[in-house]
PDB file of C-alpha atoms and ligand atoms in Angstrom:
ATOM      1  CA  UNK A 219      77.540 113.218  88.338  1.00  0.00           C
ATOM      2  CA  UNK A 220      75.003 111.596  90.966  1.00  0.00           C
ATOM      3  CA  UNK A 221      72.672 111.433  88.661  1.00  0.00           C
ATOM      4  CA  UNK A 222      74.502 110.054  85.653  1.00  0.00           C
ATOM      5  CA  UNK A 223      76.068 107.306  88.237  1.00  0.00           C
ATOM      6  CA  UNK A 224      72.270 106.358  89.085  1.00  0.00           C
ATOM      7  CA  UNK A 225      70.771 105.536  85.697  1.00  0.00           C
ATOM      8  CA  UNK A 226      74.592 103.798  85.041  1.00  0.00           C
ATOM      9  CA  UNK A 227      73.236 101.623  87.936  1.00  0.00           C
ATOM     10  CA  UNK A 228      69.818 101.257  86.343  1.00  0.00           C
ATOM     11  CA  UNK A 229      70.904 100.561  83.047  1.00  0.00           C
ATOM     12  CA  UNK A 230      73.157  98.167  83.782  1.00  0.00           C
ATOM     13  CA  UNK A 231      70.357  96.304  86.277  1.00  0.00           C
ATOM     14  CA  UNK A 232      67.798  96.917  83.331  1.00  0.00           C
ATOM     15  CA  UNK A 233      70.460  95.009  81.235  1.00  0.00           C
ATOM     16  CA  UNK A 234      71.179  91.818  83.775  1.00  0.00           C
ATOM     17  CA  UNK A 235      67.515  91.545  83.848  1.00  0.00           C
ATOM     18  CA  UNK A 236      66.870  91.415  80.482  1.00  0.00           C
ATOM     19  CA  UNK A 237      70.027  89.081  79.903  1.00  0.00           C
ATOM     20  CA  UNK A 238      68.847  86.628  82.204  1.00  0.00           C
ATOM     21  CA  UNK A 239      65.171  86.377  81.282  1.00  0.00           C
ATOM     22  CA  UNK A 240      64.135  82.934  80.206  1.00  0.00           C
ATOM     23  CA  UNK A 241      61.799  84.270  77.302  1.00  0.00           C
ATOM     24  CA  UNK A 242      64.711  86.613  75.871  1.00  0.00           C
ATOM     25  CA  UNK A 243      67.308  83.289  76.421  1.00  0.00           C
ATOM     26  CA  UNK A 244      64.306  81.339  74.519  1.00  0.00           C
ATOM     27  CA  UNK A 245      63.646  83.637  71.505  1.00  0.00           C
ATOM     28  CA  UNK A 246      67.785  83.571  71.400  1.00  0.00           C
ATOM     29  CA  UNK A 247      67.586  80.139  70.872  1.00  0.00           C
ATOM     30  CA  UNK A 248      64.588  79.893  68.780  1.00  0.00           C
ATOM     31  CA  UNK A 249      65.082  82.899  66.107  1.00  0.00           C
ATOM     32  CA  UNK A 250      62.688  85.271  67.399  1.00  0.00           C
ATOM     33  CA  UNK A 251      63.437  88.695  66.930  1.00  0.00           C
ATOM     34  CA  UNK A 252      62.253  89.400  70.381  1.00  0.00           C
ATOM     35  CA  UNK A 253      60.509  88.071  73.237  1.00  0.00           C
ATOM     36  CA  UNK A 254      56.777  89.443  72.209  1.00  0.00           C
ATOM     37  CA  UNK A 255      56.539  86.467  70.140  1.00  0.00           C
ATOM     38  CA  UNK A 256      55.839  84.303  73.162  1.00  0.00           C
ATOM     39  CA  UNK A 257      53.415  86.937  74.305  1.00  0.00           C
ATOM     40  CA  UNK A 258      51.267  86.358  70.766  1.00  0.00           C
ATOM     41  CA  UNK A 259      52.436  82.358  70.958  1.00  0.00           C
ATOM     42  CA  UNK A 260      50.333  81.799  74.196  1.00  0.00           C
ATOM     43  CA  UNK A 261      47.405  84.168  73.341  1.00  0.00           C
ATOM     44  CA  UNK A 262      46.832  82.211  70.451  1.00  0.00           C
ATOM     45  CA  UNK A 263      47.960  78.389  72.258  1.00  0.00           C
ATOM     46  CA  UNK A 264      44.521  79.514  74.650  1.00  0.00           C
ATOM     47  CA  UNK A 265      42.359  80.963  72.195  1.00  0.00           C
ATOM     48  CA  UNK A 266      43.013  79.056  69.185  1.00  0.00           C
ATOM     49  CA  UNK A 267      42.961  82.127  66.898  1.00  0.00           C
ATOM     50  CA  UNK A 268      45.479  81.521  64.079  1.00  0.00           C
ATOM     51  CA  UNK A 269      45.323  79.078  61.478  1.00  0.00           C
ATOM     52  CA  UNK A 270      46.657  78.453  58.059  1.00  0.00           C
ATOM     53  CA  UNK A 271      45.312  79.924  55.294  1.00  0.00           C
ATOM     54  CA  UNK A 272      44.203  83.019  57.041  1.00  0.00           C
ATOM     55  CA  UNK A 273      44.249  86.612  56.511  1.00  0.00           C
ATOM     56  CA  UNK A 274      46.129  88.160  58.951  1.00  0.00           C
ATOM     57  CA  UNK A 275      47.346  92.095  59.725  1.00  0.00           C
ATOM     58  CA  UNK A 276      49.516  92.425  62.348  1.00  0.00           C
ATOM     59  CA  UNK A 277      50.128  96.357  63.162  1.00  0.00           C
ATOM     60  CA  UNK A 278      52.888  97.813  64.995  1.00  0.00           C
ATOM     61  CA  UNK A 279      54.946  95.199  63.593  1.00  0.00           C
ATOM     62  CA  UNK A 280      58.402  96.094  63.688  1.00  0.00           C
ATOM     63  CA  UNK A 281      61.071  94.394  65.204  1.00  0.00           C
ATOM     64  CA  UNK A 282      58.850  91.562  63.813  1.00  0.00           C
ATOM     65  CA  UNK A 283      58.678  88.940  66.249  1.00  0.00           C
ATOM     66  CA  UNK A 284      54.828  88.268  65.694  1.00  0.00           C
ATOM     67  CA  UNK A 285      54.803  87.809  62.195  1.00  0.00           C
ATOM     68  CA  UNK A 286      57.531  85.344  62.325  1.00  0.00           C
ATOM     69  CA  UNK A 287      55.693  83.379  64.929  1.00  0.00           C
ATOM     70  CA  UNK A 288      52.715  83.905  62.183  1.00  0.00           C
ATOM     71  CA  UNK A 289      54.875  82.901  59.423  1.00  0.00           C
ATOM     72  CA  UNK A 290      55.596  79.664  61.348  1.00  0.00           C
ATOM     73  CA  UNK A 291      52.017  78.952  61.783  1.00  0.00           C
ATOM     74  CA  UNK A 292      51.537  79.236  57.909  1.00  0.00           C
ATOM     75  CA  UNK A 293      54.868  77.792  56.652  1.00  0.00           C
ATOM     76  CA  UNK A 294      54.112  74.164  54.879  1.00  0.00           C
ATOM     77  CA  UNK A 295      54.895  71.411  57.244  1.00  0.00           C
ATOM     78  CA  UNK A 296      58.199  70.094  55.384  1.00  0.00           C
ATOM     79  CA  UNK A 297      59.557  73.668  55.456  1.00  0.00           C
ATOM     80  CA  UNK A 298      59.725  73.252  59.447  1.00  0.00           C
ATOM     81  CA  UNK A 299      59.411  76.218  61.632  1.00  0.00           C
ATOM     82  CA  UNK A 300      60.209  78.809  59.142  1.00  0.00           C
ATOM     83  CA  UNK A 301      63.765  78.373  58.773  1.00  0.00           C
ATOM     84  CA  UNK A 302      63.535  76.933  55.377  1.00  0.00           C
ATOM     85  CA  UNK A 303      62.246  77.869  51.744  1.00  0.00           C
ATOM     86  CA  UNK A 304      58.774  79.649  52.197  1.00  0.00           C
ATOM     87  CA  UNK A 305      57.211  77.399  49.220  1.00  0.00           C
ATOM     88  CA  UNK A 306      53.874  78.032  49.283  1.00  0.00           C
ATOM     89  CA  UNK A 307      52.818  79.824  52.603  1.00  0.00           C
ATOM     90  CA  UNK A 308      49.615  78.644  53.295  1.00  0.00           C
ATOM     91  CA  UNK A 309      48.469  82.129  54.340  1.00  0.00           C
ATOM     92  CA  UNK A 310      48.359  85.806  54.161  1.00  0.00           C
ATOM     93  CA  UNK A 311      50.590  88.151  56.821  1.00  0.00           C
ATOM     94  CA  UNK A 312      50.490  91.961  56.010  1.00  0.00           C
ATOM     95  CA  UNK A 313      52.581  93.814  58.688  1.00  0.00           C
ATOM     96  CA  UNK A 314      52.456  97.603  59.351  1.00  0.00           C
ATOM     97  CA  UNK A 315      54.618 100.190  61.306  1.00  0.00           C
ATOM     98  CA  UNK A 316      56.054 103.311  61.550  1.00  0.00           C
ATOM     99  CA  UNK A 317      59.745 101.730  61.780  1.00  0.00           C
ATOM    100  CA  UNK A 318      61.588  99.945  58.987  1.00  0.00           C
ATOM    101  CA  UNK A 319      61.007  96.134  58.998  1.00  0.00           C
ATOM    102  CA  UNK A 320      63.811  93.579  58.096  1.00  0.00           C
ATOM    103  CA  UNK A 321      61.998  91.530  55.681  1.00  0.00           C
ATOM    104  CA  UNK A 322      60.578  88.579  56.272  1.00  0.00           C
ATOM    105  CA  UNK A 323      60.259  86.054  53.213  1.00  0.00           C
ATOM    106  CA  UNK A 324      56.482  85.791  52.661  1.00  0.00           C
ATOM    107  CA  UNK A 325      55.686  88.304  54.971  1.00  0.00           C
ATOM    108  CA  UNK A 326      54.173  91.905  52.787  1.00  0.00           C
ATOM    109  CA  UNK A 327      55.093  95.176  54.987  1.00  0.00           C
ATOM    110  CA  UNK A 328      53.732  98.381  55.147  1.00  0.00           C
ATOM    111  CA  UNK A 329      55.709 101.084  56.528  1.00  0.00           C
ATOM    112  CA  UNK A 330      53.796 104.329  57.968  1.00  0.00           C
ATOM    113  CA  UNK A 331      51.604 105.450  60.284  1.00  0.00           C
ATOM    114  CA  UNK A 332      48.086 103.708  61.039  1.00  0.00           C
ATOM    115  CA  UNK A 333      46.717 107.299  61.770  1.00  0.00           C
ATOM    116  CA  UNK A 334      47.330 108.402  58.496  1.00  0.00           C
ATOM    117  CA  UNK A 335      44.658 107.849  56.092  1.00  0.00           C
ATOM    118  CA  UNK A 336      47.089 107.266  52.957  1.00  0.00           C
ATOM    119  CA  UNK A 337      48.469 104.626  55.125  1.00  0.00           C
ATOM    120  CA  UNK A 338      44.978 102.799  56.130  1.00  0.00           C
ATOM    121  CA  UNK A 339      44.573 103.675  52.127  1.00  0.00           C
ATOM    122  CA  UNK A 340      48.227 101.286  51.352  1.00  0.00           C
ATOM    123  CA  UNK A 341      46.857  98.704  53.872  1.00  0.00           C
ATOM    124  CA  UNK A 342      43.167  98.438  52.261  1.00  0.00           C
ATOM    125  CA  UNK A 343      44.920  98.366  48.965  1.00  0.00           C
ATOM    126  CA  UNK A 344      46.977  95.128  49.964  1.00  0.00           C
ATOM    127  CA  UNK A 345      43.534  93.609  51.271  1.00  0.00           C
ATOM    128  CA  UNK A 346      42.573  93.725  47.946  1.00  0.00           C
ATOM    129  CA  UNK A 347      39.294  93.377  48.992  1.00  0.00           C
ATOM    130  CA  UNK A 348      40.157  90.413  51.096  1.00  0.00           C
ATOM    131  CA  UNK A 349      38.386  90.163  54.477  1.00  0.00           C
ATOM    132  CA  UNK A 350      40.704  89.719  57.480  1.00  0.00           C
ATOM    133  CA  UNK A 351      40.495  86.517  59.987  1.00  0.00           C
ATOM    134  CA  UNK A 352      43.013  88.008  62.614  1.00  0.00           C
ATOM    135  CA  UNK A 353      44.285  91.195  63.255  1.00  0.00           C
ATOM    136  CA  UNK A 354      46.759  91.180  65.728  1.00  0.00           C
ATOM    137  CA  UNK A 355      48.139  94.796  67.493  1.00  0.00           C
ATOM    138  CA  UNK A 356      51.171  95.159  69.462  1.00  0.00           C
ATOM    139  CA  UNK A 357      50.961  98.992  68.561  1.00  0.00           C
ATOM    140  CA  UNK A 358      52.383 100.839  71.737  1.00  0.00           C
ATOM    141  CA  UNK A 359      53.151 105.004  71.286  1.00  0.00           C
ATOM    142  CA  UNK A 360      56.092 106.766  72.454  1.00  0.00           C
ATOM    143  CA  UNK A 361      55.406 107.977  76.141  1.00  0.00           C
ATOM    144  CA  UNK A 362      55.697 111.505  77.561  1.00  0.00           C
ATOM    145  CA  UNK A 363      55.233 110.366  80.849  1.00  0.00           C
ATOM    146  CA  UNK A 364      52.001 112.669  81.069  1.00  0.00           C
ATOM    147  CA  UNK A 365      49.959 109.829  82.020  1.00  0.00           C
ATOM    148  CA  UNK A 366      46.539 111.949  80.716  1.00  0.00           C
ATOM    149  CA  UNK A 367      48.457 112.787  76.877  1.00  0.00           C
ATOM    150  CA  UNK A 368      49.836 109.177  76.627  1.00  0.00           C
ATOM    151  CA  UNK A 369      46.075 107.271  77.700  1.00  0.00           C
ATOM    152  CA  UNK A 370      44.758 109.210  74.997  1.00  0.00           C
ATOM    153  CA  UNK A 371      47.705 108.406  72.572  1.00  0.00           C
ATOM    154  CA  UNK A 372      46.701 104.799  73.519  1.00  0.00           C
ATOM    155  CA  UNK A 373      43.491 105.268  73.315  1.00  0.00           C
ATOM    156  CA  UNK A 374      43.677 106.489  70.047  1.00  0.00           C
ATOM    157  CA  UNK A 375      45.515 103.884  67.924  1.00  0.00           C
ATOM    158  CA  UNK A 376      43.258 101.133  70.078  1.00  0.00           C
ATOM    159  CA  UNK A 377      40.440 102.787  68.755  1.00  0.00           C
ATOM    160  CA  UNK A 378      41.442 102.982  65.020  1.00  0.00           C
ATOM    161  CA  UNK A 379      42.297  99.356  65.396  1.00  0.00           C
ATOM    162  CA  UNK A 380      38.716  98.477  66.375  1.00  0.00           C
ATOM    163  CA  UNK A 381      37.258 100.417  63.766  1.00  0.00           C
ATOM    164  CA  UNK A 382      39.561  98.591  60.961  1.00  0.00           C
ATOM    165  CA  UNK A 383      38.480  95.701  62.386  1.00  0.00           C
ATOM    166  CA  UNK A 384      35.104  96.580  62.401  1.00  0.00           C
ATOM    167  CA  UNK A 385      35.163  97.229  58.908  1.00  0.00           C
ATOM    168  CA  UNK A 386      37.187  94.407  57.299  1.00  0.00           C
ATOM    169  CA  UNK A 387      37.352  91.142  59.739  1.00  0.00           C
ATOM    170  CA  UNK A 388      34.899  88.275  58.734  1.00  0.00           C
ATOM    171  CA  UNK A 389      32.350  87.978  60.677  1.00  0.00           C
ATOM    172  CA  UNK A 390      33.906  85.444  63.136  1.00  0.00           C
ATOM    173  CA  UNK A 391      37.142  87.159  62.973  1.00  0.00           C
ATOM    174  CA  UNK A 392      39.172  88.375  65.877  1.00  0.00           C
ATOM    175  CA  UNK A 393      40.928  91.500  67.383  1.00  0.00           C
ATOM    176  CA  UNK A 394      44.291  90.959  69.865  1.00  0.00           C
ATOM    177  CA  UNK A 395      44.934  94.625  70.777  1.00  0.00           C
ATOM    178  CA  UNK A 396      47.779  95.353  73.694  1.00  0.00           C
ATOM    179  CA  UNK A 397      46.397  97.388  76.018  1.00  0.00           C
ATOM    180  CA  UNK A 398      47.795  99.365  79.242  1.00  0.00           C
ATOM    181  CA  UNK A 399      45.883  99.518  82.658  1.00  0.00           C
ATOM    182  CA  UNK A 400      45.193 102.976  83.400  1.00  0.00           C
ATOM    183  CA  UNK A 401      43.375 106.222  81.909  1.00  0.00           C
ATOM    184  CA  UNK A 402      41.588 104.898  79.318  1.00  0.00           C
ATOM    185  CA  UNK A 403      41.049 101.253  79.723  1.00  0.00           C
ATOM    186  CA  UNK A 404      37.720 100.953  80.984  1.00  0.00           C
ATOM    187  CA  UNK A 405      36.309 102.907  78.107  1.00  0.00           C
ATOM    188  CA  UNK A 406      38.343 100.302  75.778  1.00  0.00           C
ATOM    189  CA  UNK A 407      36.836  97.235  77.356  1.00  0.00           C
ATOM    190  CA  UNK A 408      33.313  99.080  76.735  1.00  0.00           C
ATOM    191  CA  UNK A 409      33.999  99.454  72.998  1.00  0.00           C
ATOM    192  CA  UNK A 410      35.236  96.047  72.946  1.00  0.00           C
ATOM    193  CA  UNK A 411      32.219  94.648  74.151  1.00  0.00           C
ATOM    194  CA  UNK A 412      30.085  96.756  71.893  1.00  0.00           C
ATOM    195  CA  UNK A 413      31.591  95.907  68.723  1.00  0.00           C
ATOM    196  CA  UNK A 414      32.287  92.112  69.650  1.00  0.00           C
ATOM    197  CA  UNK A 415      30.353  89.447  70.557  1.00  0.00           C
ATOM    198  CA  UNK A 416      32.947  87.936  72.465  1.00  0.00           C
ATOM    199  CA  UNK A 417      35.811  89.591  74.830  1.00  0.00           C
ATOM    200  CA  UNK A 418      38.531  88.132  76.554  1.00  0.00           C
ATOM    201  CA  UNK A 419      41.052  89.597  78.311  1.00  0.00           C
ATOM    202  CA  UNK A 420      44.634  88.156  78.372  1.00  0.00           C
ATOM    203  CA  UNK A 421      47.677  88.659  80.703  1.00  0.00           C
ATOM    204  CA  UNK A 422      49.985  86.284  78.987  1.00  0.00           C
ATOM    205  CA  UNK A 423      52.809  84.855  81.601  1.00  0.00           C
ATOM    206  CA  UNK A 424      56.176  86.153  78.766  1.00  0.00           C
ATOM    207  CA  UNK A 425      54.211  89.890  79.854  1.00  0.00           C
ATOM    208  CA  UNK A 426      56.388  91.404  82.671  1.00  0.00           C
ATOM    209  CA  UNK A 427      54.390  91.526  85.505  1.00  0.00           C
ATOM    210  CA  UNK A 428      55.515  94.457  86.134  1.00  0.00           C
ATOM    211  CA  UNK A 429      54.365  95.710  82.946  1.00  0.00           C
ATOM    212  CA  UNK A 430      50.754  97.459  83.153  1.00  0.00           C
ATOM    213  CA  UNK A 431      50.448  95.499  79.778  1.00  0.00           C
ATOM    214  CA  UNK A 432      47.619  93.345  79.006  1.00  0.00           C
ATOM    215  CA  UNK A 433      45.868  91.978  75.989  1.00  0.00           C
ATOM    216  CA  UNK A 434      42.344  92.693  74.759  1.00  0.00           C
ATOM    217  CA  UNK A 435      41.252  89.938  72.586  1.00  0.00           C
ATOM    218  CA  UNK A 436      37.419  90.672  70.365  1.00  0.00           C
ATOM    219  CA  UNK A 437      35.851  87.637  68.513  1.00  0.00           C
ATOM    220  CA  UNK A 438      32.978  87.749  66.720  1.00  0.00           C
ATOM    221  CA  UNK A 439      32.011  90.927  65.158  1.00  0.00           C
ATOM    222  CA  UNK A 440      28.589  92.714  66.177  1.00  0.00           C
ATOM    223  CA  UNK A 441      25.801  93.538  63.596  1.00  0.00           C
ATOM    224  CA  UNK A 442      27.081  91.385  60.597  1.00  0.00           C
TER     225      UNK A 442
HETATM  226  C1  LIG B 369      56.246  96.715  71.097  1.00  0.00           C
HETATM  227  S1  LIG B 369      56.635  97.146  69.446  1.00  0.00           S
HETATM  228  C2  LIG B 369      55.955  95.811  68.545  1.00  0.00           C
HETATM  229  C3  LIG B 369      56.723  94.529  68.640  1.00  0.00           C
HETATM  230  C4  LIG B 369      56.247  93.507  67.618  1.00  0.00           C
HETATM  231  N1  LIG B 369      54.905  93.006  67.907  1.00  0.00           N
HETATM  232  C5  LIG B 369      57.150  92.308  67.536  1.00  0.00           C
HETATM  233  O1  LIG B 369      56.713  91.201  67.820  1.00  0.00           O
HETATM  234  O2  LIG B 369      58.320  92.454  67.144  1.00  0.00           O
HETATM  235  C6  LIG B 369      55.494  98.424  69.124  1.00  0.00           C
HETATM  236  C7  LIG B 369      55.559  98.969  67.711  1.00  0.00           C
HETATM  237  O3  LIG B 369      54.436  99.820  67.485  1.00  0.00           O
HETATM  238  C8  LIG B 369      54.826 100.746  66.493  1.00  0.00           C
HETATM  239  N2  LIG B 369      53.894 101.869  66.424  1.00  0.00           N
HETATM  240  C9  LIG B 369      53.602 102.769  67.382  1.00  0.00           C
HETATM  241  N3  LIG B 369      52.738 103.678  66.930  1.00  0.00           N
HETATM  242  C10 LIG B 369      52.439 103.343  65.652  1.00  0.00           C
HETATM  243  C11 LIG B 369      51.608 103.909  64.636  1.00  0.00           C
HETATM  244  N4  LIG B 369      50.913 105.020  64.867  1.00  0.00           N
HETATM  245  N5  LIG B 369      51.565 103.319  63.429  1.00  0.00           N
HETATM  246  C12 LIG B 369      52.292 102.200  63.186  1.00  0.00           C
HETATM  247  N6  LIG B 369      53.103 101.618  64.105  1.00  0.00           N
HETATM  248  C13 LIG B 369      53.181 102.176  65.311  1.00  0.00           C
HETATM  249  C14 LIG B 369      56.219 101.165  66.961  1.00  0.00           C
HETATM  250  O4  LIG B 369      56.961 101.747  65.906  1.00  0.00           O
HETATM  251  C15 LIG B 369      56.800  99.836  67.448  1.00  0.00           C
HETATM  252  O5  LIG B 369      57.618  99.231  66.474  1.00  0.00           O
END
């Protein structure tokens, strides 16, 4: 009973917090399906990454708050900010997860996992052959709480993200990978700065500080 009346309390502070955050309040009022959008919205207001006409993957999509605040960036200027008819969206957004995805006019989903090579297979066959400007991650694993088991879970769908990149951004294309301080992030900053020419790293203000959360960001691919 102790117990249960202790993570009562905690859910209902988790709850008060989350109700009276200005970003949540703000993607309330703007349409955004959650709060990460501001996260992706001020990575790219600093670095200047996303522009229309682009090629853009966004992985670990789902609720979909990123590729709506791509979607804006692409939607033709009469359309507004994405409320209206798409038109012709000046752009390309291909989102991935393992979750379903409420649709998103303009906006071609994937659903899978991104370790799975018939998935990576699906998502090379939307390409087309297209290279990518931007891919953008937000991918984040269920935790165990084993802190050694979930740094390598991390790890792991950081490093396939590189390696897609890698393989399919133009040369001057970019990487925006969340990361989590901890077991494993040194060795991620190293294979950043091996495979890109440039390497930022990016603690956006809408990330809880709280949050070990931050934001690797790779421009420039190496050796092309
Ligand atoms: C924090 S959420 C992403 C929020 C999203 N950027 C947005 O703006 O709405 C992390 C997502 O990563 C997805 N994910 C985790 N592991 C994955 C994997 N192996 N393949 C594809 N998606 C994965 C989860 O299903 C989850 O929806």
């Amino acid at each position: 009973m102790k117990t249960q009346t202790k993570s009562k309390k905690l859910n209902k502070a988790w709850l008060n917090n989350h109700v009276s955050d200005p970003y949540v309040q703000q993607a309330q009022k703007d349409g955004y399906r959650s709060r990460a959008a501001y996260k992706l919205k001020e990575i790219d207001e600093e670095l200047k990454l996303i522009r229309p006409g682009q090629v853009v993957v966004d992985l670990g999509a789902t609720p979909g708050a990123w590729s709506q605040y791509l979607r804006r960036k692409f939607a033709p200027k009469e359309a507004g900010q994405g409320g209206a008819a798409v038109g012709q969206l000046n752009g390309t957004i291909i989102a991935l997860d393992l979750l379903d995805f409420e649709p998103i006019e303009g906006v071609q989903f994937i659903q899978g996992d991104f370790q799975e090579d018939a998935v990576l297979a699906e998502l090379e066959a939307a390409l087309a052959g297209r290279p990518v400007d931007v891919v953008v991650s937000d991918m984040a694993p269920n935790l165990s709480g084993i802190a050694s088991t979930d740094g390598a879970r991390i790890s792991n769908l950081i490093e396939l993200a590189v390696d897609f990149s890698s393989q399919h951004l133009k040369p001057d294309g970019a990487l925006v990978a969340k990361v989590f301080h901890g077991s494993g992030y040194d060795q991620l900053v190293q294979l950043f700065r091996a495979q890109f020419k440039i390497v930022k790293v990016v603690k956006p203000k809408a990330s809880r500080e709280r949050s070990s959360e931050t934001f690797l960001v790779g421009i420039g691919v190496k050796n092309r």
